[in-house]
Amino acid sequence: MSTAAVNVNRSLFKGLNLRQKTLLILGLTSFLLLAIVVSSLFIDNESLPTDFGSKNLSPSLEHPFGTDWMGRDMLTRTLKGLGLSIVIGALASLISAVLTVILGLLSSAGKAADSFVAWLVDLTLSIPHLLLIILISIGLGGGAQGVIIGVASTHWTSLTRIVRAEIKQLKTQDYIHISRNLGKSKWWIATKHILPHLIPQILLGTILMFPHAILHEASVTFLGFGLSPHEPAIGIILSESMRYLSAGYWWLAFFPGLSLLIVVLTFDLIGENLGKLMDPKNAHE
Amino acid sequence: MSNKKKIAGFIGKKILRLISLLLVVSFVSFMLVQYSPIDPVRAYLGEMAVSAEHKEKLEEYWGVNTPPQEKFLNWAGSLLKGDFGVSLIYRMPVIDVIKERFKASLALMASSWLISGILGFILGVVAGMNKGTLLDRVIKTYCYVLAATPTFWLALVLLMIFSVYLGWFPIGLSVPIGVMAENVTFFDRLEHLILPALTLSVLGVAQIAMFTREKLIEVMSSDYVLFAKARGEKGLDLVLRHGIRNVALPAITLQFLSFSELFGGTVLVEQVFSYQGIGLATVSAGLKSDVPLLLGIVLISTVFVFVGNMIADIIYQFIDPRIKQQESTT
């Protein structure tokens, strides 16, 4: 865990054991993310009035993140963008997780299927990741659907590798041999014996996929292949800010990016703490 | 003798693998672009106004009405002859565009790859040697934060600080504007290279540092290090003799496996600094529907990633003395 967090731990959580601390961190971080998503839902165009009288203001108490070239409050825009990013990240990670489950179960079906899955992983990893997302996004005609599918269909590789290794190990277990000898079908073994073991792994893997998915979505949008310029996405805000950099409007880029960084770190923190909770080896630390 | 055989087998396998990979990648990416709403004729014409007759001719030239399979075979056929087609936006052969752009990017990628590798390794060793101390925590925190930082945002921040506010570096482009190509000095190039390379180096440190740290801690708790300690070795000497020797090779291997991310980072950084390299060419090819150039870049970058993985494989199979020894004893 990071230094800052450790220091906070010491002073804030005195008297709590690790399990309680972990749960508390999980609760707080999840609440933060949920708050961002929920508040972004309540922001519509009316809360972002165009006011040319107060355009390009530097950060102040009234506008903590400053205002943009149309006088819109950057804090509101950033919140809206973060909400969108989280939702897209969630959607993409969920689709990736489903793909992982399907491919994992497929690889447990037999040798040929397993090498097919391995081949698919290698193929996906052979093109630079960002380029592949761009390519898929273009192929689907861009827009939100293009990014979501592009991000979702390229992030399953690492988790699938883990799941495959896990399945290989599970298959050597006695109870699976017994089941097979009792005449249970492959499908029965896959869903009744293998899948329950994989669920925690997949859950954790999905959450750890989140940060990558969000960063990739923002990057692709920033480059101009993702969401359209009318969408309030972080990538759009940042690519817009490039035009005002030489004018010295640093807040247009600084705060939205920093917020994105914090959201990504929060997801990392959730994943790490969840991993601690689920792994009994670390539970005694 | 057996070693020669092994090398020959290795090369043969790799070549076959590359060919099959390129076949599939070219087919999949061709079909992806083919079924997208991209109109090559409109991309070629841009804003130009032409007669219907002229347009028909162009449609025939770009094969709008030929079936995709046939188009793919035509394209793949000329690929085999080394003809990647003509770029629509640069109006010159794709292969020349890629050559020129890749050369510019190579300077960027190579320098940041080297710097991030060396710096990351040193940081990892320092953190691993001082496990649990404040120094270790600082390095760990730094790596965590870096891993979560959007590449393009860091580039923007550095650009704001060093180019806009301090004015130390030019705001964009890989060479000064309005200077003839032959008059661009080495120093000019360097000046435009520093910030993009710095961004990529700073970000590339995280992965390699964390890996080196973990690995060094693992090695330092091994039996032979315990034995060395019992003989009285300690401090930096111990780490240099027993730790780094064992950690260096896996770390170098990992660095070669990062070519895919390196390419992605280059695309983003070049976009921010408008550095005229392969990344910027990728973005313009994608945005302006320059299909031949985009497909060419996909293929070249696939080869690029493949070469990185292959070098990692070679290090693993032929250089690591432990694996060599294992094979000679069996």
Coordinates of C-alpha atoms in Angstrom, one line a residue:
Chain A
M1 CA 0.0 0.0 0.0
S2 CA 1.1 3.5 -0.6
T3 CA 2.9 5.6 2.1
A4 CA 0.2 8.2 2.3
A5 CA -2.5 5.6 2.8
V6 CA -0.5 3.8 5.4
N7 CA 0.0 7.0 7.4
V8 CA -3.7 7.8 7.2
N9 CA -4.4 4.2 8.3
R10 CA -2.4 4.7 11.4
S11 CA -4.0 7.8 12.6
L12 CA -7.6 7.2 11.4
F13 CA -8.2 3.5 12.1
K14 CA -6.6 3.1 15.5
G15 CA -8.1 0.1 17.3
L16 CA -9.4 -1.6 14.2
N17 CA -8.0 -4.9 13.0
L18 CA -6.8 -5.4 9.4
R19 CA -10.1 -6.9 8.3
Q20 CA -12.2 -4.1 9.6
K21 CA -9.7 -1.6 8.1
T22 CA -9.9 -3.2 4.8
L23 CA -13.7 -3.2 4.9
L24 CA -13.7 0.4 5.8
I25 CA -11.4 1.4 3.0
L26 CA -13.5 -0.7 0.6
G27 CA -16.7 1.1 1.8
L28 CA -15.2 4.6 1.5
T29 CA -13.7 4.1 -1.9
S30 CA -16.8 2.5 -3.3
F31 CA -18.9 5.3 -1.9
L32 CA -16.7 7.9 -3.6
L33 CA -17.0 6.2 -7.0
L34 CA -20.7 5.7 -6.6
A35 CA -21.1 9.3 -5.5
I36 CA -19.3 10.4 -8.7
V37 CA -21.6 8.3 -10.9
V38 CA -24.8 9.3 -9.2
S39 CA -24.0 13.0 -9.2
S40 CA -23.0 12.9 -12.9
L41 CA -26.5 11.5 -13.6
F42 CA -28.1 14.6 -12.2
I43 CA -25.9 16.9 -14.3
D44 CA -27.7 17.9 -17.5
N45 CA -27.1 20.7 -19.9
E46 CA -29.0 23.1 -17.7
S47 CA -26.5 22.8 -14.9
L48 CA -23.8 23.7 -17.5
P49 CA -25.0 27.2 -18.6
T50 CA -23.0 28.9 -21.2
D51 CA -21.9 32.2 -19.8
F52 CA -19.5 34.2 -21.9
G53 CA -19.2 36.8 -19.2
S54 CA -17.2 34.4 -17.1
K55 CA -15.2 32.5 -19.7
N56 CA -11.7 31.2 -19.1
L57 CA -11.6 32.0 -15.4
S58 CA -8.8 30.6 -13.4
P59 CA -9.7 28.4 -10.4
S60 CA -11.4 30.3 -7.6
L61 CA -13.8 29.4 -4.7
E62 CA -16.8 29.8 -6.9
H63 CA -15.2 27.6 -9.7
P64 CA -12.7 25.3 -8.0
F65 CA -11.6 23.9 -11.4
G66 CA -12.0 27.1 -13.3
T67 CA -14.2 27.7 -16.4
D68 CA -13.7 26.9 -20.1
W69 CA -14.0 28.9 -23.2
M70 CA -17.8 28.9 -23.0
G71 CA -17.9 29.9 -19.4
R72 CA -18.9 26.5 -18.2
D73 CA -17.8 25.3 -14.8
M74 CA -15.0 22.8 -15.2
L75 CA -15.7 20.9 -12.0
T76 CA -19.2 20.1 -13.2
R77 CA -17.9 19.1 -16.6
T78 CA -15.2 16.9 -15.1
L79 CA -17.7 15.2 -12.8
K80 CA -20.0 14.4 -15.7
G81 CA -17.0 13.1 -17.7
L82 CA -15.8 10.9 -14.8
G83 CA -19.3 9.4 -14.5
L84 CA -19.3 8.6 -18.1
S85 CA -15.8 7.1 -17.9
I86 CA -16.7 4.9 -15.0
V87 CA -19.9 3.7 -16.7
I88 CA -18.1 2.9 -19.9
G89 CA -15.3 1.2 -18.0
A90 CA -17.8 -0.9 -16.1
L91 CA -19.6 -2.0 -19.2
A92 CA -16.3 -2.9 -20.9
S93 CA -14.9 -4.8 -18.0
L94 CA -18.2 -6.7 -17.6
I95 CA -18.2 -7.7 -21.2
S96 CA -14.5 -8.7 -20.9
A97 CA -15.3 -10.8 -17.8
V98 CA -18.1 -12.6 -19.6
L99 CA -15.7 -13.3 -22.5
T100 CA -13.2 -14.6 -20.0
V101 CA -15.7 -17.0 -18.5
I102 CA -16.8 -18.3 -21.9
L103 CA -13.2 -18.7 -23.1
G104 CA -12.1 -20.3 -19.8
L105 CA -14.9 -22.9 -19.9
L106 CA -14.1 -23.5 -23.6
S107 CA -10.5 -24.1 -22.7
S108 CA -11.5 -26.7 -20.2
A109 CA -13.4 -28.6 -22.8
G110 CA -10.4 -30.3 -24.4
K111 CA -7.0 -30.0 -25.9
A112 CA -7.9 -28.5 -29.3
A113 CA -10.2 -26.0 -27.7
D114 CA -7.5 -25.0 -25.2
S115 CA -4.9 -24.4 -27.9
F116 CA -7.5 -22.4 -29.8
V117 CA -7.9 -20.1 -26.7
A118 CA -4.2 -19.8 -26.3
W119 CA -3.9 -18.9 -30.0
L120 CA -6.6 -16.3 -29.6
V121 CA -4.8 -14.7 -26.6
D122 CA -1.5 -14.6 -28.6
L123 CA -3.2 -13.1 -31.6
T124 CA -4.9 -10.4 -29.5
L125 CA -1.6 -9.5 -27.9
S126 CA 0.4 -9.4 -31.2
I127 CA -0.9 -6.0 -32.3
P128 CA -0.1 -3.0 -30.0
H129 CA -3.0 -2.7 -27.6
L130 CA -3.9 0.9 -28.3
L131 CA -3.7 0.3 -32.1
L132 CA -6.0 -2.7 -31.9
I133 CA -8.6 -0.7 -30.0
I134 CA -8.4 2.1 -32.6
L135 CA -8.7 -0.4 -35.4
I136 CA -11.8 -2.1 -33.8
S137 CA -13.3 1.3 -33.0
I138 CA -12.9 2.4 -36.6
G139 CA -14.3 -0.9 -37.9
L140 CA -17.4 -0.4 -35.9
G141 CA -17.8 3.2 -37.1
G142 CA -16.5 5.0 -33.9
G143 CA -18.8 6.4 -31.3
A144 CA -19.6 5.1 -27.8
Q145 CA -20.4 1.6 -29.2
G146 CA -17.0 1.5 -31.0
V147 CA -15.0 2.3 -27.9
I148 CA -16.9 0.1 -25.6
I149 CA -16.6 -2.9 -27.9
G150 CA -13.0 -2.0 -28.7
V151 CA -12.0 -1.8 -25.0
A152 CA -14.1 -4.8 -24.0
S153 CA -12.8 -7.1 -26.7
T154 CA -9.1 -6.6 -25.9
H155 CA -8.9 -6.6 -22.1
W156 CA -9.7 -10.3 -21.5
T157 CA -6.3 -11.6 -22.3
S158 CA -4.5 -11.4 -18.9
L159 CA -7.5 -12.7 -16.9
T160 CA -8.0 -15.5 -19.4
R161 CA -4.4 -16.6 -19.0
I162 CA -4.8 -16.7 -15.2
V163 CA -8.1 -18.6 -15.5
R164 CA -6.5 -21.1 -17.9
A165 CA -3.7 -21.8 -15.5
E166 CA -6.2 -22.2 -12.7
I167 CA -8.3 -24.7 -14.7
K168 CA -5.2 -26.7 -15.6
Q169 CA -4.4 -27.0 -12.0
L170 CA -8.0 -27.8 -10.9
K171 CA -8.2 -30.6 -13.5
T172 CA -5.6 -32.6 -11.7
Q173 CA -7.7 -32.7 -8.5
D174 CA -9.1 -36.0 -7.2
Y175 CA -12.7 -35.0 -7.1
I176 CA -12.7 -34.1 -10.7
H177 CA -11.2 -37.5 -11.6
I178 CA -13.9 -39.2 -9.5
S179 CA -16.7 -37.2 -11.1
R180 CA -15.4 -38.1 -14.5
N181 CA -15.2 -41.8 -13.6
L182 CA -18.8 -41.5 -12.3
G183 CA -19.8 -40.6 -15.8
K184 CA -20.6 -36.9 -15.3
S185 CA -20.5 -34.9 -18.5
K186 CA -17.8 -32.3 -19.3
W187 CA -20.4 -29.5 -19.1
W188 CA -21.5 -30.8 -15.6
I189 CA -17.9 -30.8 -14.4
A190 CA -17.1 -27.4 -15.9
T191 CA -20.1 -25.7 -14.3
K192 CA -20.3 -27.6 -11.0
H193 CA -16.7 -28.2 -10.1
I194 CA -14.6 -25.6 -12.0
L195 CA -16.7 -22.5 -12.3
P196 CA -17.3 -22.0 -8.5
H197 CA -13.5 -21.9 -8.0
L198 CA -13.0 -19.3 -10.6
I199 CA -15.7 -16.9 -9.5
P200 CA -13.5 -15.0 -6.9
Q201 CA -10.6 -14.9 -9.4
I202 CA -12.9 -13.5 -12.1
L203 CA -14.5 -11.0 -9.7
L204 CA -11.1 -9.6 -8.7
G205 CA -9.8 -9.7 -12.2
T206 CA -12.7 -7.7 -13.4
I207 CA -12.1 -5.0 -10.9
L208 CA -8.4 -4.9 -11.7
M209 CA -9.4 -4.6 -15.4
F210 CA -11.3 -1.4 -14.6
P211 CA -8.4 1.0 -14.4
H212 CA -6.9 -0.2 -17.7
A213 CA -10.3 0.0 -19.4
I214 CA -10.9 3.6 -18.2
L215 CA -7.4 4.7 -19.2
H216 CA -7.7 3.2 -22.6
E217 CA -11.2 4.6 -23.2
A218 CA -9.9 8.1 -22.3
S219 CA -6.8 7.7 -24.5
V220 CA -8.8 6.6 -27.5
T221 CA -11.3 9.3 -27.0
F222 CA -8.4 11.8 -26.6
L223 CA -7.0 10.8 -29.9
G224 CA -10.4 11.4 -31.6
F225 CA -11.5 7.8 -32.3
G226 CA -13.9 7.3 -29.4
L227 CA -16.8 9.4 -28.2
S228 CA -18.0 12.3 -30.3
P229 CA -16.9 15.8 -29.3
H230 CA -20.4 16.5 -28.0
E231 CA -20.1 13.9 -25.3
P232 CA -18.8 15.2 -21.9
A233 CA -15.9 12.7 -21.7
I234 CA -12.6 13.3 -20.0
G235 CA -10.7 12.5 -23.2
I236 CA -12.7 15.1 -25.0
I237 CA -12.1 17.7 -22.3
L238 CA -8.4 17.1 -22.4
S239 CA -8.1 17.1 -26.2
E240 CA -10.1 20.4 -26.2
S241 CA -7.7 21.8 -23.6
M242 CA -4.8 21.3 -26.0
R243 CA -6.0 24.3 -28.0
Y244 CA -5.7 26.6 -25.0
L245 CA -2.4 25.4 -23.6
S246 CA -0.2 28.0 -25.2
A247 CA -2.6 30.6 -23.8
G248 CA -1.7 29.5 -20.4
Y249 CA -5.1 28.1 -19.3
W250 CA -3.4 25.3 -17.4
W251 CA -6.5 24.4 -15.3
L252 CA -8.4 23.1 -18.3
A253 CA -6.1 20.1 -18.6
F254 CA -4.7 19.8 -15.1
F255 CA -7.7 19.2 -12.9
P256 CA -9.7 16.8 -15.2
G257 CA -6.6 14.7 -15.7
L258 CA -5.8 14.6 -12.0
S259 CA -9.4 13.6 -11.2
L260 CA -9.1 10.7 -13.7
L261 CA -5.9 9.7 -12.0
I262 CA -7.6 9.7 -8.6
V263 CA -10.5 7.6 -9.9
V264 CA -8.0 5.0 -11.4
L265 CA -6.1 4.9 -8.2
T266 CA -9.3 4.4 -6.2
F267 CA -10.1 1.3 -8.4
D268 CA -6.6 0.0 -7.8
L269 CA -7.1 0.4 -4.0
I270 CA -10.5 -1.4 -4.2
G271 CA -8.9 -4.3 -6.1
E272 CA -6.0 -4.6 -3.8
N273 CA -8.1 -4.6 -0.6
L274 CA -10.6 -7.0 -2.1
G275 CA -7.7 -9.3 -2.9
K276 CA -6.5 -9.1 0.7
L277 CA -10.0 -10.0 1.9
M278 CA -10.3 -12.9 -0.4
D279 CA -6.8 -14.3 0.0
P280 CA -6.6 -16.2 3.3
K281 CA -2.8 -16.2 3.2
N282 CA -2.7 -12.4 3.7
A283 CA -5.6 -12.3 6.1
H284 CA -3.3 -12.8 9.2
E285 CA -0.9 -10.0 8.4
Chain B
M1 CA 25.9 -30.0 -33.0
S2 CA 22.8 -30.2 -30.9
N3 CA 23.0 -26.5 -30.2
K4 CA 23.1 -25.7 -33.9
K5 CA 20.1 -27.9 -34.5
K6 CA 18.3 -26.1 -31.7
I7 CA 19.0 -22.7 -33.2
A8 CA 17.9 -23.8 -36.6
G9 CA 14.7 -25.3 -35.1
F10 CA 14.1 -22.1 -33.2
I11 CA 14.5 -19.8 -36.2
G12 CA 12.3 -22.1 -38.3
K13 CA 9.6 -22.1 -35.8
K14 CA 9.7 -18.3 -35.4
I15 CA 9.6 -17.6 -39.1
L16 CA 6.6 -19.9 -39.5
R17 CA 4.9 -18.3 -36.6
L18 CA 5.5 -14.8 -37.9
I19 CA 4.1 -15.7 -41.3
S20 CA 1.0 -17.2 -39.9
L21 CA 0.6 -14.3 -37.6
L22 CA 0.9 -11.7 -40.3
L23 CA -1.6 -13.7 -42.5
V24 CA -4.2 -13.7 -39.8
V25 CA -3.6 -10.1 -38.7
S26 CA -3.7 -8.7 -42.2
F27 CA -6.9 -10.6 -42.9
V28 CA -8.7 -9.6 -39.7
S29 CA -7.6 -6.0 -39.9
F30 CA -8.5 -5.8 -43.6
M31 CA -12.0 -7.1 -43.0
L32 CA -12.5 -4.8 -40.0
V33 CA -11.7 -1.8 -42.0
Q34 CA -13.6 -3.1 -45.0
Y35 CA -16.9 -3.4 -43.2
S36 CA -16.5 -0.1 -41.5
P37 CA -18.3 2.9 -42.8
I38 CA -15.2 4.3 -44.4
D39 CA -15.5 5.5 -48.0
P40 CA -12.1 5.5 -49.7
V41 CA -13.2 7.7 -52.5
R42 CA -14.4 10.4 -50.1
A43 CA -11.2 10.0 -48.1
Y44 CA -9.1 10.5 -51.3
L45 CA -11.0 13.5 -52.5
G46 CA -11.4 15.3 -49.2
E47 CA -13.1 18.6 -50.0
M48 CA -12.4 18.5 -53.7
A49 CA -15.4 18.8 -56.0
V50 CA -15.4 16.4 -59.0
S51 CA -17.8 15.3 -61.7
A52 CA -19.8 12.2 -61.4
E53 CA -17.8 10.7 -64.2
H54 CA -14.5 11.2 -62.5
K55 CA -16.0 9.8 -59.3
E56 CA -17.0 6.7 -61.0
K57 CA -13.5 6.2 -62.4
L58 CA -12.1 6.6 -58.9
E59 CA -14.7 4.2 -57.5
E60 CA -13.5 1.7 -60.0
Y61 CA -9.9 2.4 -59.1
W62 CA -10.4 1.9 -55.4
G63 CA -12.6 -1.1 -56.1
V64 CA -15.7 0.1 -54.3
N65 CA -17.8 -2.4 -56.2
T66 CA -15.5 -5.4 -56.1
P67 CA -16.3 -8.1 -53.5
P68 CA -14.1 -7.9 -50.3
Q69 CA -12.5 -11.3 -50.7
E70 CA -11.2 -10.4 -54.1
K71 CA -10.0 -7.0 -52.8
F72 CA -8.2 -8.7 -50.0
L73 CA -6.5 -11.1 -52.4
N74 CA -5.4 -8.2 -54.6
W75 CA -4.1 -6.3 -51.6
A76 CA -2.3 -9.3 -50.1
G77 CA -0.9 -10.1 -53.6
S78 CA 0.8 -6.8 -53.9
L79 CA 1.9 -7.0 -50.3
L80 CA 3.9 -10.1 -51.1
K81 CA 5.7 -8.1 -53.8
G82 CA 6.5 -5.5 -51.2
D83 CA 3.9 -3.0 -52.4
F84 CA 1.9 -1.6 -49.6
G85 CA -0.1 0.7 -51.8
V86 CA -0.2 4.5 -51.8
S87 CA -1.1 6.6 -48.8
L88 CA -4.1 8.7 -49.4
I89 CA -3.2 11.6 -47.2
Y90 CA 0.6 11.9 -47.9
R91 CA 0.2 10.9 -51.6
M92 CA 3.3 8.7 -51.6
P93 CA 4.0 5.0 -51.2
V94 CA 3.0 3.7 -47.8
I95 CA 6.3 2.0 -47.3
D96 CA 8.2 5.3 -47.7
V97 CA 5.8 7.1 -45.2
I98 CA 6.4 4.3 -42.7
K99 CA 10.1 4.2 -43.2
E100 CA 10.4 8.0 -42.7
R101 CA 8.0 8.1 -39.7
F102 CA 9.4 5.1 -38.0
K103 CA 12.9 6.5 -38.1
A104 CA 11.7 9.6 -36.2
S105 CA 9.8 7.5 -33.7
L106 CA 12.7 5.0 -33.3
A107 CA 14.8 7.7 -31.7
L108 CA 12.0 8.5 -29.3
M109 CA 11.2 4.9 -28.5
A110 CA 14.8 3.7 -28.2
S111 CA 15.8 6.5 -25.9
S112 CA 12.8 6.3 -23.5
W113 CA 13.0 2.5 -23.6
L114 CA 16.7 2.6 -22.5
I115 CA 16.2 5.3 -19.9
S116 CA 13.1 3.8 -18.4
G117 CA 14.8 0.4 -18.3
I118 CA 17.9 1.5 -16.6
L119 CA 16.2 3.9 -14.2
G120 CA 13.4 1.4 -13.4
F121 CA 16.0 -1.3 -12.7
I122 CA 18.0 0.9 -10.3
L123 CA 14.9 2.1 -8.5
G124 CA 13.7 -1.5 -8.2
V125 CA 17.1 -2.7 -6.8
V126 CA 17.2 0.2 -4.3
A127 CA 13.6 -0.5 -3.2
G128 CA 14.2 -4.2 -2.9
M129 CA 17.5 -3.7 -0.9
N130 CA 15.7 -1.5 1.6
K131 CA 12.5 -3.4 1.8
G132 CA 10.1 -2.0 4.3
T133 CA 11.9 1.3 4.8
L134 CA 10.6 4.7 4.0
L135 CA 12.7 4.8 0.8
D136 CA 11.0 1.6 -0.3
R137 CA 7.6 3.0 0.4
V138 CA 8.3 6.2 -1.5
I139 CA 9.4 4.2 -4.6
K140 CA 6.4 1.9 -4.3
T141 CA 4.0 4.9 -4.1
Y142 CA 5.7 6.5 -7.0
C143 CA 5.2 3.4 -9.1
Y144 CA 1.6 3.0 -8.1
V145 CA 0.7 6.5 -9.0
L146 CA 2.6 6.3 -12.3
A147 CA 0.8 3.1 -13.3
A148 CA -2.5 5.0 -12.9
T149 CA -1.4 8.1 -14.7
P150 CA -2.9 8.7 -18.2
T151 CA 0.1 9.0 -20.6
F152 CA -1.4 11.9 -22.5
W153 CA -2.2 13.9 -19.4
L154 CA 1.4 13.6 -18.1
A155 CA 2.6 14.8 -21.5
L156 CA 0.2 17.7 -21.3
V157 CA 1.4 18.7 -17.8
L158 CA 5.1 18.5 -18.8
L159 CA 4.3 20.5 -21.9
M160 CA 2.6 23.1 -19.8
I161 CA 5.4 23.3 -17.3
F162 CA 8.5 23.2 -19.5
S163 CA 7.3 24.6 -22.8
V164 CA 4.6 27.1 -21.9
Y165 CA 5.5 28.3 -18.5
L166 CA 9.3 28.0 -18.4
G167 CA 9.7 28.2 -22.2
W168 CA 12.7 25.8 -22.2
F169 CA 11.5 23.6 -25.0
P170 CA 9.6 24.2 -28.2
I171 CA 5.8 23.5 -28.0
G172 CA 5.6 21.0 -30.8
L173 CA 6.9 19.3 -34.0
S174 CA 9.9 17.1 -34.3
V175 CA 11.9 19.7 -36.2
P176 CA 11.6 23.5 -36.3
I177 CA 9.1 25.1 -38.7
G178 CA 10.4 26.8 -41.8
V179 CA 13.8 25.2 -41.8
M180 CA 15.0 23.1 -44.8
A181 CA 15.3 19.4 -44.0
E182 CA 19.0 19.4 -44.6
N183 CA 19.6 22.4 -42.3
V184 CA 18.0 20.7 -39.3
T185 CA 20.8 20.2 -36.8
F186 CA 21.3 17.3 -34.5
F187 CA 20.7 19.8 -31.6
D188 CA 17.3 20.8 -33.1
R189 CA 16.2 17.3 -33.2
L190 CA 17.4 16.7 -29.7
E191 CA 15.6 19.7 -28.4
H192 CA 12.3 18.4 -29.8
L193 CA 13.0 14.9 -28.6
I194 CA 13.6 15.6 -24.9
L195 CA 10.1 16.2 -23.6
P196 CA 8.4 13.3 -25.4
A197 CA 11.2 11.0 -24.4
L198 CA 11.0 12.2 -20.8
T199 CA 7.3 11.6 -20.6
L200 CA 7.6 8.0 -21.9
S201 CA 10.6 7.3 -19.7
V202 CA 9.0 8.5 -16.5
L203 CA 5.9 6.4 -17.2
G204 CA 7.8 3.3 -18.3
V205 CA 9.7 3.1 -15.0
A206 CA 6.8 1.8 -13.0
Q207 CA 6.5 -1.8 -14.3
I208 CA 10.1 -2.6 -14.5
A209 CA 10.8 -1.2 -11.0
M210 CA 8.0 -3.1 -9.3
F211 CA 9.1 -6.3 -11.1
T212 CA 12.8 -5.9 -10.1
R213 CA 11.8 -5.1 -6.5
E214 CA 9.7 -8.3 -6.2
K215 CA 12.3 -10.4 -7.9
L216 CA 15.2 -9.1 -5.8
I217 CA 13.3 -9.7 -2.5
E218 CA 12.7 -13.2 -3.7
V219 CA 16.3 -13.8 -4.5
M220 CA 17.5 -12.2 -1.3
S221 CA 15.5 -14.6 0.8
S222 CA 16.9 -17.7 -1.1
D223 CA 19.2 -20.3 0.4
Y224 CA 22.3 -19.2 -1.5
V225 CA 22.0 -15.7 -0.3
L226 CA 21.6 -17.0 3.3
F227 CA 24.8 -19.0 2.7
A228 CA 26.6 -16.0 1.4
K229 CA 25.5 -14.0 4.4
A230 CA 26.9 -16.8 6.7
R231 CA 30.2 -16.4 4.9
G232 CA 30.2 -12.8 6.0
E233 CA 29.1 -11.1 2.8
K234 CA 26.9 -8.1 3.3
G235 CA 25.5 -4.8 2.0
L236 CA 26.0 -3.6 -1.6
D237 CA 28.6 -6.3 -2.3
L238 CA 26.1 -9.1 -1.5
V239 CA 23.4 -7.5 -3.7
L240 CA 25.9 -6.9 -6.6
R241 CA 27.3 -10.4 -6.5
H242 CA 24.2 -12.5 -5.9
G243 CA 21.2 -10.3 -6.3
I244 CA 21.7 -8.3 -9.5
R245 CA 23.1 -11.2 -11.4
N246 CA 19.9 -13.2 -10.9
V247 CA 17.5 -10.3 -11.4
A248 CA 19.1 -8.6 -14.5
L249 CA 18.1 -11.2 -17.1
P250 CA 14.4 -11.5 -16.2
A251 CA 14.2 -7.7 -16.0
I252 CA 15.8 -7.3 -19.5
T253 CA 13.4 -9.9 -20.8
L254 CA 10.4 -8.0 -19.4
Q255 CA 11.6 -4.8 -20.9
F256 CA 11.6 -6.5 -24.4
L257 CA 8.1 -7.7 -23.8
S258 CA 6.9 -4.2 -23.4
F259 CA 7.1 -3.2 -27.0
S260 CA 3.3 -3.2 -27.4
E261 CA 2.9 -0.6 -24.6
L262 CA 5.8 1.4 -25.9
F263 CA 4.1 1.8 -29.2
G264 CA 0.8 2.8 -27.6
G265 CA 2.6 5.3 -25.4
T266 CA 4.4 6.7 -28.4
V267 CA 1.1 7.3 -30.3
L268 CA -0.3 9.3 -27.3
V269 CA 2.9 11.3 -26.7
E270 CA 3.4 12.1 -30.3
Q271 CA -0.2 13.4 -30.5
V272 CA 0.4 15.8 -27.6
F273 CA 3.8 17.1 -28.8
S274 CA 2.9 16.9 -32.5
Y275 CA 6.1 14.9 -33.0
Q276 CA 6.1 13.8 -36.6
G277 CA 6.5 10.1 -36.1
I278 CA 4.7 6.9 -36.7
G279 CA 2.2 7.6 -33.9
L280 CA 1.0 10.8 -35.4
A281 CA 0.8 9.1 -38.8
T282 CA -1.4 6.4 -37.2
V283 CA -3.8 8.9 -35.8
S284 CA -4.1 10.9 -39.0
A285 CA -4.4 7.7 -41.1
G286 CA -7.3 6.6 -38.8
L287 CA -9.1 9.9 -38.6
K288 CA -8.8 10.6 -42.3
S289 CA -9.6 7.1 -43.4
D290 CA -6.3 6.4 -45.0
V291 CA -6.8 2.7 -45.3
P292 CA -3.6 1.6 -47.0
L293 CA -1.4 3.5 -44.5
L294 CA -3.4 2.3 -41.5
L295 CA -3.1 -1.4 -42.6
G296 CA 0.6 -0.9 -43.3
I297 CA 1.2 0.5 -39.9
V298 CA -0.8 -2.4 -38.3
L299 CA 1.4 -4.9 -40.0
I300 CA 4.7 -3.1 -39.3
S301 CA 3.8 -2.6 -35.6
T302 CA 2.9 -6.3 -35.4
V303 CA 6.3 -7.2 -36.6
F304 CA 7.8 -4.7 -34.1
V305 CA 6.0 -6.4 -31.2
F306 CA 6.9 -9.8 -32.5
V307 CA 10.6 -8.9 -32.7
G308 CA 10.5 -7.7 -29.0
N309 CA 8.9 -11.0 -28.0
M310 CA 11.4 -13.0 -30.0
I311 CA 14.4 -11.3 -28.4
A312 CA 12.9 -12.0 -25.0
D313 CA 12.5 -15.6 -26.1
I314 CA 16.1 -15.8 -27.3
I315 CA 17.4 -14.3 -24.0
Y316 CA 15.3 -16.9 -22.1
Q317 CA 16.3 -19.9 -24.2
F318 CA 19.9 -19.2 -25.3
I319 CA 21.5 -16.7 -22.9
D320 CA 20.3 -17.7 -19.4
P321 CA 23.1 -19.9 -18.2
R322 CA 20.8 -21.8 -15.9
I323 CA 18.6 -23.0 -18.7
K324 CA 21.7 -23.8 -20.8
Q325 CA 23.1 -25.9 -18.0
Q326 CA 19.8 -27.7 -17.4
E327 CA 19.7 -28.8 -20.9
S328 CA 23.3 -30.0 -21.0
T329 CA 22.8 -32.2 -18.0
T330 CA 19.6 -33.8 -19.2

